[in-house]
PDB file of C-alpha atoms in Angstrom:
ATOM      1  CA  ASP A  65     159.212 -20.317 -83.655  1.00  0.00           C
ATOM      2  CA  PRO A  66     156.115 -20.256 -81.112  1.00  0.00           C
ATOM      3  CA  ASP A  67     156.615 -23.004 -78.498  1.00  0.00           C
ATOM      4  CA  PRO A  68     154.479 -25.931 -79.755  1.00  0.00           C
ATOM      5  CA  THR A  69     153.345 -26.968 -76.425  1.00  0.00           C
ATOM      6  CA  ASN A  70     151.170 -24.254 -75.797  1.00  0.00           C
ATOM      7  CA  ASN A  71     147.993 -23.417 -76.532  1.00  0.00           C
ATOM      8  CA  GLU A  72     147.368 -20.170 -75.616  1.00  0.00           C
ATOM      9  CA  SER A  73     146.300 -17.588 -78.410  1.00  0.00           C
ATOM     10  CA  THR A  74     146.200 -13.730 -78.947  1.00  0.00           C
ATOM     11  CA  VAL A  75     142.840 -13.644 -80.533  1.00  0.00           C
ATOM     12  CA  THR A  76     140.917 -15.969 -78.271  1.00  0.00           C
ATOM     13  CA  THR A  77     137.377 -15.561 -78.406  1.00  0.00           C
ATOM     14  CA  THR A  78     134.272 -18.180 -76.818  1.00  0.00           C
ATOM     15  CA  PRO A  79     132.883 -20.777 -78.967  1.00  0.00           C
ATOM     16  CA  GLY A  80     129.529 -18.436 -80.019  1.00  0.00           C
ATOM     17  CA  ILE A  81     130.563 -15.709 -82.111  1.00  0.00           C
ATOM     18  CA  ASP A  82     128.276 -12.767 -83.730  1.00  0.00           C
ATOM     19  CA  THR A  83     129.188 -10.318 -85.866  1.00  0.00           C
ATOM     20  CA  THR A  84     127.233  -7.611 -87.759  1.00  0.00           C
ATOM     21  CA  LEU A  85     130.684  -6.750 -89.760  1.00  0.00           C
ATOM     22  CA  ASP A  86     129.959  -7.197 -93.338  1.00  0.00           C
ATOM     23  CA  ILE A  87     132.928  -8.767 -93.878  1.00  0.00           C
ATOM     24  CA  SER A  88     133.050  -9.194 -97.502  1.00  0.00           C
ATOM     25  CA  LYS A  89     132.529  -5.310 -98.198  1.00  0.00           C
ATOM     26  CA  THR A  90     134.292  -3.225 -95.594  1.00  0.00           C
ATOM     27  CA  ARG A  91     138.170  -2.929 -95.326  1.00  0.00           C
ATOM     28  CA  VAL A  92     138.711  -3.263 -91.583  1.00  0.00           C
ATOM     29  CA  ALA A  93     140.768  -4.621 -88.617  1.00  0.00           C
ATOM     30  CA  TRP A  94     139.956  -5.305 -85.272  1.00  0.00           C
ATOM     31  CA  ASP A  95     142.649  -3.251 -82.812  1.00  0.00           C
ATOM     32  CA  GLY A  96     141.565  -4.964 -79.445  1.00  0.00           C
ATOM     33  CA  THR A  97     138.866  -2.819 -78.832  1.00  0.00           C
ATOM     34  CA  ALA A  98     137.221  -1.847 -82.341  1.00  0.00           C
ATOM     35  CA  TRP A  99     136.792  -2.289 -85.592  1.00  0.00           C
ATOM     36  CA  VAL A 100     139.055   0.301 -87.505  1.00  0.00           C
ATOM     37  CA  PRO A 101     139.990   1.435 -91.175  1.00  0.00           C
ATOM     38  CA  THR A 102     142.988  -0.198 -92.948  1.00  0.00           C
ATOM     39  CA  THR A 103     144.382  -0.611 -96.475  1.00  0.00           C
ATOM     40  CA  ASP A 104     144.261  -4.685 -96.114  1.00  0.00           C
ATOM     41  CA  PRO A 105     142.396  -5.686 -99.213  1.00  0.00           C
ATOM     42  CA  VAL A 106     139.412  -7.398 -99.267  1.00  0.00           C
ATOM     43  CA  VAL A 107     139.499 -11.333-100.068  1.00  0.00           C
ATOM     44  CA  ALA A 108     136.991 -13.979-100.219  1.00  0.00           C
ATOM     45  CA  ALA A 109     137.286 -16.819 -97.523  1.00  0.00           C
ATOM     46  CA  THR A 110     139.111 -20.247 -99.099  1.00  0.00           C
ATOM     47  CA  GLY A 111     140.574 -23.158 -97.788  1.00  0.00           C
ATOM     48  CA  PHE A 112     138.181 -23.726 -94.751  1.00  0.00           C
ATOM     49  CA  GLY A 113     136.379 -27.189 -94.193  1.00  0.00           C
ATOM     50  CA  GLU A 114     138.775 -29.109 -96.241  1.00  0.00           C
ATOM     51  CA  ILE A 115     140.327 -32.236 -94.150  1.00  0.00           C
ATOM     52  CA  HIS A 116     144.420 -32.324 -94.265  1.00  0.00           C
ATOM     53  CA  GLY A 117     145.862 -35.216 -93.355  1.00  0.00           C
ATOM     54  CA  GLY A 118     149.293 -37.023 -93.620  1.00  0.00           C
ATOM     55  CA  THR A 119     152.680 -37.692 -91.784  1.00  0.00           C
ATOM     56  CA  ILE A 120     155.502 -35.612 -90.310  1.00  0.00           C
ATOM     57  CA  GLN A 121     158.955 -37.065 -90.055  1.00  0.00           C
ATOM     58  CA  PRO A 122     161.348 -35.727 -88.114  1.00  0.00           C
ATOM     59  CA  GLY A 123     162.332 -32.155 -89.160  1.00  0.00           C
ATOM     60  CA  GLU A 124     159.763 -31.795 -91.731  1.00  0.00           C
ATOM     61  CA  ARG A 125     157.316 -28.547 -91.742  1.00  0.00           C
ATOM     62  CA  GLN A 126     153.898 -28.705 -93.985  1.00  0.00           C
ATOM     63  CA  VAL A 127     152.294 -25.641 -94.653  1.00  0.00           C
ATOM     64  CA  PHE A 128     149.076 -24.919 -95.502  1.00  0.00           C
ATOM     65  CA  VAL A 129     147.039 -21.751 -97.168  1.00  0.00           C
ATOM     66  CA  PHE A 130     143.982 -19.923 -95.791  1.00  0.00           C
ATOM     67  CA  ASN A 131     142.469 -16.941 -96.849  1.00  0.00           C
ATOM     68  CA  ALA A 132     140.592 -14.721 -94.950  1.00  0.00           C
ATOM     69  CA  PRO A 133     138.355 -11.824 -94.666  1.00  0.00           C
ATOM     70  CA  ALA A 134     138.465  -9.508 -91.555  1.00  0.00           C
ATOM     71  CA  GLY A 135     135.855 -10.707 -88.911  1.00  0.00           C
ATOM     72  CA  LEU A 136     135.289 -14.242 -89.705  1.00  0.00           C
ATOM     73  CA  PRO A 137     134.594 -16.568 -86.868  1.00  0.00           C
ATOM     74  CA  ILE A 138     137.084 -20.229 -87.473  1.00  0.00           C
ATOM     75  CA  PHE A 139     137.528 -23.307 -85.233  1.00  0.00           C
ATOM     76  CA  PHE A 140     140.647 -25.755 -85.227  1.00  0.00           C
ATOM     77  CA  ASP A 141     139.028 -29.666 -85.626  1.00  0.00           C
ATOM     78  CA  ASN A 142     141.961 -32.120 -84.471  1.00  0.00           C
ATOM     79  CA  GLN A 143     141.040 -35.298 -85.934  1.00  0.00           C
ATOM     80  CA  ARG A 144     143.563 -37.325 -84.360  1.00  0.00           C
ATOM     81  CA  ARG A 145     144.229 -36.887 -80.482  1.00  0.00           C
ATOM     82  CA  ASN A 146     146.886 -40.288 -80.749  1.00  0.00           C
ATOM     83  CA  PHE A 147     149.101 -38.084 -78.664  1.00  0.00           C
ATOM     84  CA  HIS A 148     151.449 -37.725 -81.541  1.00  0.00           C
ATOM     85  CA  PRO A 149     154.209 -35.043 -80.350  1.00  0.00           C
ATOM     86  CA  ILE A 150     152.957 -33.091 -83.762  1.00  0.00           C
ATOM     87  CA  ALA A 151     152.237 -29.304 -83.352  1.00  0.00           C
ATOM     88  CA  PHE A 152     150.445 -26.733 -85.051  1.00  0.00           C
ATOM     89  CA  ALA A 153     150.123 -23.167 -85.182  1.00  0.00           C
ATOM     90  CA  LEU A 154     148.483 -20.577 -87.480  1.00  0.00           C
ATOM     91  CA  VAL A 155     149.551 -16.899 -87.878  1.00  0.00           C
ATOM     92  CA  PHE A 156     148.666 -14.213 -90.099  1.00  0.00           C
ATOM     93  CA  LYS A 157     150.440 -12.820 -93.105  1.00  0.00           C
ATOM     94  CA  ASP A 158     152.569 -10.576 -91.141  1.00  0.00           C
ATOM     95  CA  GLY A 159     153.515 -13.320 -88.548  1.00  0.00           C
ATOM     96  CA  THR A 160     151.154 -12.267 -86.476  1.00  0.00           C
ATOM     97  CA  PRO A 161     150.058 -15.265 -84.250  1.00  0.00           C
ATOM     98  CA  ILE A 162     146.382 -16.672 -83.912  1.00  0.00           C
ATOM     99  CA  PHE A 163     146.964 -20.047 -82.007  1.00  0.00           C
ATOM    100  CA  ASN A 164     149.182 -22.857 -81.552  1.00  0.00           C
ATOM    101  CA  ALA A 165     147.362 -26.343 -81.016  1.00  0.00           C
ATOM    102  CA  ASN A 166     148.348 -30.112 -80.397  1.00  0.00           C
ATOM    103  CA  TYR A 167     146.282 -32.482 -79.210  1.00  0.00           C
ATOM    104  CA  TYR A 168     143.075 -31.030 -79.071  1.00  0.00           C
ATOM    105  CA  ASP A 169     141.115 -28.843 -80.564  1.00  0.00           C
ATOM    106  CA  ALA A 170     141.422 -25.257 -80.739  1.00  0.00           C
ATOM    107  CA  GLY A 171     138.842 -22.119 -81.255  1.00  0.00           C
ATOM    108  CA  SER A 172     137.273 -20.243 -81.610  1.00  0.00           C
ATOM    109  CA  TYR A 173     139.376 -17.686 -82.664  1.00  0.00           C
ATOM    110  CA  LEU A 174     138.103 -14.543 -84.758  1.00  0.00           C
ATOM    111  CA  LEU A 175     140.008 -13.596 -87.357  1.00  0.00           C
ATOM    112  CA  SER A 176     141.019 -10.060 -86.589  1.00  0.00           C
ATOM    113  CA  ARG A 177     142.823  -8.998 -90.195  1.00  0.00           C
ATOM    114  CA  SER A 178     141.700  -9.327 -93.887  1.00  0.00           C
ATOM    115  CA  GLY A 179     144.331 -11.732 -95.661  1.00  0.00           C
ATOM    116  CA  GLN A 180     146.380 -14.906 -95.924  1.00  0.00           C
ATOM    117  CA  TYR A 181     147.198 -17.329 -93.281  1.00  0.00           C
ATOM    118  CA  THR A 182     149.209 -20.410 -93.349  1.00  0.00           C
ATOM    119  CA  LEU A 183     149.221 -23.098 -90.538  1.00  0.00           C
ATOM    120  CA  THR A 184     152.752 -24.768 -90.072  1.00  0.00           C
ATOM    121  CA  VAL A 185     152.369 -28.256 -88.835  1.00  0.00           C
ATOM    122  CA  ARG A 186     155.588 -29.942 -87.578  1.00  0.00           C
ATOM    123  CA  GLY A 187     157.294 -32.034 -84.491  1.00  0.00           C
ATOM    124  CA  PHE A 188     157.556 -30.892 -81.395  1.00  0.00           C
ATOM    125  CA  ASP A 189     161.584 -31.044 -81.519  1.00  0.00           C
ATOM    126  CA  ALA A 190     163.495 -31.559 -84.656  1.00  0.00           C
ATOM    127  CA  ASN A 191     163.601 -35.699 -83.651  1.00  0.00           C
ATOM    128  CA  SER A 192     159.512 -35.862 -83.492  1.00  0.00           C
ATOM    129  CA  ALA A 193     157.401 -37.650 -85.921  1.00  0.00           C
ATOM    130  CA  GLY A 194     153.982 -38.800 -86.430  1.00  0.00           C
ATOM    131  CA  GLU A 195     150.145 -38.663 -87.978  1.00  0.00           C
ATOM    132  CA  PHE A 196     147.957 -35.643 -88.443  1.00  0.00           C
ATOM    133  CA  GLN A 197     144.862 -34.527 -89.740  1.00  0.00           C
ATOM    134  CA  PHE A 198     142.315 -31.849 -88.971  1.00  0.00           C
ATOM    135  CA  ARG A 199     140.095 -29.280 -90.424  1.00  0.00           C
ATOM    136  CA  LEU A 200     139.829 -25.434 -90.062  1.00  0.00           C
ATOM    137  CA  LEU A 201     136.272 -24.380 -89.737  1.00  0.00           C
ATOM    138  CA  TYR A 202     134.480 -21.242 -90.670  1.00  0.00           C
ATOM    139  CA  LEU A 203     131.609 -21.088 -87.911  1.00  0.00           C
ATOM    140  CA  ALA A 204     129.374 -18.862 -90.647  1.00  0.00           C
ATOM    141  CA  GLU A 205     129.150 -21.545 -92.905  1.00  0.00           C
ATOM    142  CA  ALA A 206     127.830 -23.699 -90.237  1.00  0.00           C
ATOM    143  CA  PRO A 207     124.045 -25.766 -90.927  1.00  0.00           C
ATOM    144  CA  GLU A 208     120.969 -23.790 -89.624  1.00  0.00           C
ATOM    145  CA  VAL A 209     119.199 -26.030 -87.350  1.00  0.00           C
ATOM    146  CA  VAL A 210     115.269 -25.387 -87.616  1.00  0.00           C
ATOM    147  CA  PHE A 211     113.415 -25.313 -84.465  1.00  0.00           C
ATOM    148  CA  GLY A 212     110.975 -28.591 -84.332  1.00  0.00           C
ATOM    149  CA  GLN A 213     112.609 -30.542 -87.033  1.00  0.00           C
ATOM    150  CA  THR A 214     114.684 -33.802 -86.937  1.00  0.00           C
ATOM    151  CA  PHE A 215     118.079 -33.170 -87.637  1.00  0.00           C
ATOM    152  CA  ASN A 216     120.619 -36.030 -88.456  1.00  0.00           C
ATOM    153  CA  GLY A 217     124.121 -36.252 -88.749  1.00  0.00           C
ATOM    154  CA  GLN A 218     127.105 -38.215 -89.518  1.00  0.00           C
ATOM    155  CA  LEU A 219     130.563 -37.568 -87.552  1.00  0.00           C
ATOM    156  CA  THR A 220     132.569 -39.487 -90.563  1.00  0.00           C
ATOM    157  CA  GLN A 221     136.227 -39.049 -88.995  1.00  0.00           C
ATOM    158  CA  PRO A 222     137.733 -39.896 -85.448  1.00  0.00           C
ATOM    159  CA  PHE A 223     137.230 -37.124 -83.253  1.00  0.00           C
ATOM    160  CA  GLN A 224     135.137 -34.830 -85.373  1.00  0.00           C
ATOM    161  CA  THR A 225     133.554 -31.947 -84.351  1.00  0.00           C
ATOM    162  CA  ASP A 226     130.528 -30.107 -85.695  1.00  0.00           C
ATOM    163  CA  PHE A 227     129.326 -26.660 -85.938  1.00  0.00           C
ATOM    164  CA  LEU A 228     125.456 -26.086 -85.934  1.00  0.00           C
ATOM    165  CA  ARG A 229     123.610 -22.473 -85.881  1.00  0.00           C
ATOM    166  CA  VAL A 230     120.788 -21.730 -84.136  1.00  0.00           C
ATOM    167  CA  SER A 231     119.243 -18.231 -84.198  1.00  0.00           C
ATOM    168  CA  GLY A 232     116.920 -17.282 -80.845  1.00  0.00           C
ATOM    169  CA  GLN A 233     115.957 -13.920 -79.411  1.00  0.00           C
ATOM    170  CA  VAL A 234     116.551 -12.900 -75.813  1.00  0.00           C
ATOM    171  CA  GLY A 235     114.069 -14.583 -73.454  1.00  0.00           C
ATOM    172  CA  GLN A 236     113.472 -17.971 -76.213  1.00  0.00           C
ATOM    173  CA  ARG A 237     113.205 -21.391 -73.953  1.00  0.00           C
ATOM    174  CA  LEU A 238     114.700 -24.311 -75.752  1.00  0.00           C
ATOM    175  CA  PHE A 239     114.866 -27.873 -75.458  1.00  0.00           C
ATOM    176  CA  TYR A 240     116.637 -30.672 -76.754  1.00  0.00           C
ATOM    177  CA  ASP A 241     115.586 -34.106 -77.257  1.00  0.00           C
ATOM    178  CA  GLY A 242     117.845 -36.721 -78.087  1.00  0.00           C
ATOM    179  CA  MET A 243     117.005 -38.887 -80.444  1.00  0.00           C
ATOM    180  CA  ASP A 244     119.319 -41.466 -80.867  1.00  0.00           C
ATOM    181  CA  ASN A 245     119.985 -44.202 -78.750  1.00  0.00           C
ATOM    182  CA  ASP A 246     123.473 -46.104 -79.279  1.00  0.00           C
ATOM    183  CA  PHE A 247     125.387 -43.654 -76.191  1.00  0.00           C
ATOM    184  CA  ASP A 248     128.069 -43.370 -78.420  1.00  0.00           C
ATOM    185  CA  GLY A 249     130.978 -40.826 -77.287  1.00  0.00           C
ATOM    186  CA  VAL A 250     129.589 -37.790 -78.862  1.00  0.00           C
ATOM    187  CA  THR A 251     128.826 -34.407 -76.641  1.00  0.00           C
ATOM    188  CA  LEU A 252     126.935 -31.433 -77.291  1.00  0.00           C
ATOM    189  CA  GLY A 253     127.088 -28.098 -76.007  1.00  0.00           C
ATOM    190  CA  LEU A 254     124.893 -24.510 -76.912  1.00  0.00           C
ATOM    191  CA  TYR A 255     126.366 -21.534 -76.599  1.00  0.00           C
ATOM    192  CA  GLY A 256     125.598 -18.436 -76.711  1.00  0.00           C
ATOM    193  CA  PRO A 257     127.033 -15.454 -79.038  1.00  0.00           C
ATOM    194  CA  SER A 258     129.618 -14.455 -76.546  1.00  0.00           C
ATOM    195  CA  GLY A 259     130.253 -18.128 -74.690  1.00  0.00           C
ATOM    196  CA  ARG A 260     128.094 -18.354 -72.824  1.00  0.00           C
ATOM    197  CA  TRP A 261     126.704 -21.979 -72.026  1.00  0.00           C
ATOM    198  CA  TYR A 262     123.328 -23.301 -71.820  1.00  0.00           C
ATOM    199  CA  PHE A 263     123.218 -26.411 -71.255  1.00  0.00           C
ATOM    200  CA  GLY A 264     125.505 -29.802 -72.379  1.00  0.00           C
ATOM    201  CA  GLY A 265     125.872 -33.625 -72.416  1.00  0.00           C
ATOM    202  CA  ASN A 266     125.783 -36.898 -74.606  1.00  0.00           C
ATOM    203  CA  THR A 267     124.026 -36.098 -77.780  1.00  0.00           C
ATOM    204  CA  ASP A 268     121.533 -38.754 -77.163  1.00  0.00           C
ATOM    205  CA  ASN A 269     120.459 -37.309 -74.026  1.00  0.00           C
ATOM    206  CA  ASP A 270     117.592 -34.582 -73.386  1.00  0.00           C
ATOM    207  CA  LEU A 271     119.040 -31.792 -72.387  1.00  0.00           C
ATOM    208  CA  GLY A 272     117.303 -28.481 -70.829  1.00  0.00           C
ATOM    209  CA  PRO A 273     115.289 -26.330 -71.301  1.00  0.00           C
ATOM    210  CA  ALA A 274     117.515 -22.629 -71.206  1.00  0.00           C
ATOM    211  CA  THR A 275     116.220 -19.470 -71.617  1.00  0.00           C
ATOM    212  CA  LEU A 276     118.351 -17.606 -74.361  1.00  0.00           C
ATOM    213  CA  ALA A 277     119.817 -14.545 -72.758  1.00  0.00           C
ATOM    214  CA  GLU A 278     121.503 -12.809 -75.874  1.00  0.00           C
ATOM    215  CA  PRO A 279     121.187 -11.596 -79.189  1.00  0.00           C
ATOM    216  CA  GLY A 280     122.418 -13.426 -81.947  1.00  0.00           C
ATOM    217  CA  VAL A 281     123.940 -16.277 -83.168  1.00  0.00           C
ATOM    218  CA  ASN A 282     124.464 -19.366 -81.125  1.00  0.00           C
ATOM    219  CA  TYR A 283     125.899 -22.642 -81.730  1.00  0.00           C
ATOM    220  CA  LEU A 284     125.515 -26.499 -81.168  1.00  0.00           C
ATOM    221  CA  VAL A 285     128.905 -27.832 -80.234  1.00  0.00           C
ATOM    222  CA  LEU A 286     129.233 -31.235 -81.078  1.00  0.00           C
ATOM    223  CA  ASP A 287     131.835 -33.090 -80.277  1.00  0.00           C
ATOM    224  CA  SER A 288     132.812 -37.142 -81.107  1.00  0.00           C
ATOM    225  CA  GLY A 289     135.649 -38.418 -78.659  1.00  0.00           C
ATOM    226  CA  ILE A 290     136.315 -41.682 -80.330  1.00  0.00           C
ATOM    227  CA  ASP A 291     138.242 -42.747 -83.048  1.00  0.00           C
ATOM    228  CA  ALA A 292     135.759 -44.125 -85.452  1.00  0.00           C
ATOM    229  CA  PRO A 293     132.405 -42.972 -86.992  1.00  0.00           C
ATOM    230  CA  ALA A 294     129.604 -41.744 -84.954  1.00  0.00           C
ATOM    231  CA  ASP A 295     126.190 -40.064 -85.405  1.00  0.00           C
ATOM    232  CA  TYR A 296     123.763 -38.371 -83.734  1.00  0.00           C
ATOM    233  CA  SER A 297     119.967 -37.277 -83.528  1.00  0.00           C
ATOM    234  CA  PHE A 298     118.027 -34.711 -82.544  1.00  0.00           C
ATOM    235  CA  ARG A 299     115.454 -32.050 -82.272  1.00  0.00           C
ATOM    236  CA  LEU A 300     115.422 -28.659 -80.655  1.00  0.00           C
ATOM    237  CA  SER A 301     112.142 -26.787 -79.781  1.00  0.00           C
ATOM    238  CA  ASP A 302     111.177 -23.862 -79.067  1.00  0.00           C
ATOM    239  CA  LEU A 303     109.168 -24.209 -76.056  1.00  0.00           C
ATOM    240  CA  ALA A 304     106.561 -21.354 -77.095  1.00  0.00           C
ATOM    241  CA  GLN A 305     106.012 -23.482 -80.390  1.00  0.00           C
ATOM    242  CA  ALA A 306     105.350 -26.574 -78.691  1.00  0.00           C
ATOM    243  CA  PRO A 307     102.030 -28.023 -79.400  1.00  0.00           C
ATOM    244  CA  THR A 308      99.527 -28.326 -76.662  1.00  0.00           C
ATOM    245  CA  ARG A 309      97.162 -30.516 -75.535  1.00  0.00           C
ATOM    246  CA  ASP A 310      93.441 -29.836 -73.977  1.00  0.00           C
ATOM    247  CA  LEU A 311      92.990 -31.836 -70.869  1.00  0.00           C
ATOM    248  CA  ALA A 312      89.476 -33.658 -70.513  1.00  0.00           C
ATOM    249  CA  LEU A 313      88.710 -33.418 -66.412  1.00  0.00           C
TER     250      LEU A 313
END
């Protein structure tokens, strides 16, 4: 079995992932350097975004099944950061490990094969027990942020993480306008397609501006650090589209 205290992954990528691969129609796999032809069947993504939870008793394992095409970007959203001795391991159907996690979120990851994946939840050892709750997110399904429009969100679960997609162009200058004022424990980060970090902080703060340096899909990652529901409200502006006013001299 994988070491449950090891969060290392063999397929780790960074939070912002962009791929031009048509994963719904292409029979390919990632060999570590390039997409190559494969005999893996093309499958639809199933099981992602659902909340799974329960209690692990000593010696018990619970297994959750997901289907995914090659090229799927995913993120493990751990919603029980209670430091119970519970381990999570996602593997491909042939046993290839994708990630191991325990107390915290994990990812993001780019799935290299098309087919069935299983996520096993168990204790650190035969005597371990505790509660768990998680979601496995498919990042390409994340909502799109529209520049200049107010975006309101609810993090209804403890320690929930949300992803929002931001489509931008190289050289575009973005400004984050935090519009909530309760300063609960929700943080955000803006990441480029390669994982480049642009800015971050509490969701109620104003942040930026930041100049996009890469083509492709960027991600706003919003992470609750509290064991209670939380919310956020913001507007993301393209400064080239910002309204201007003539100054009377």
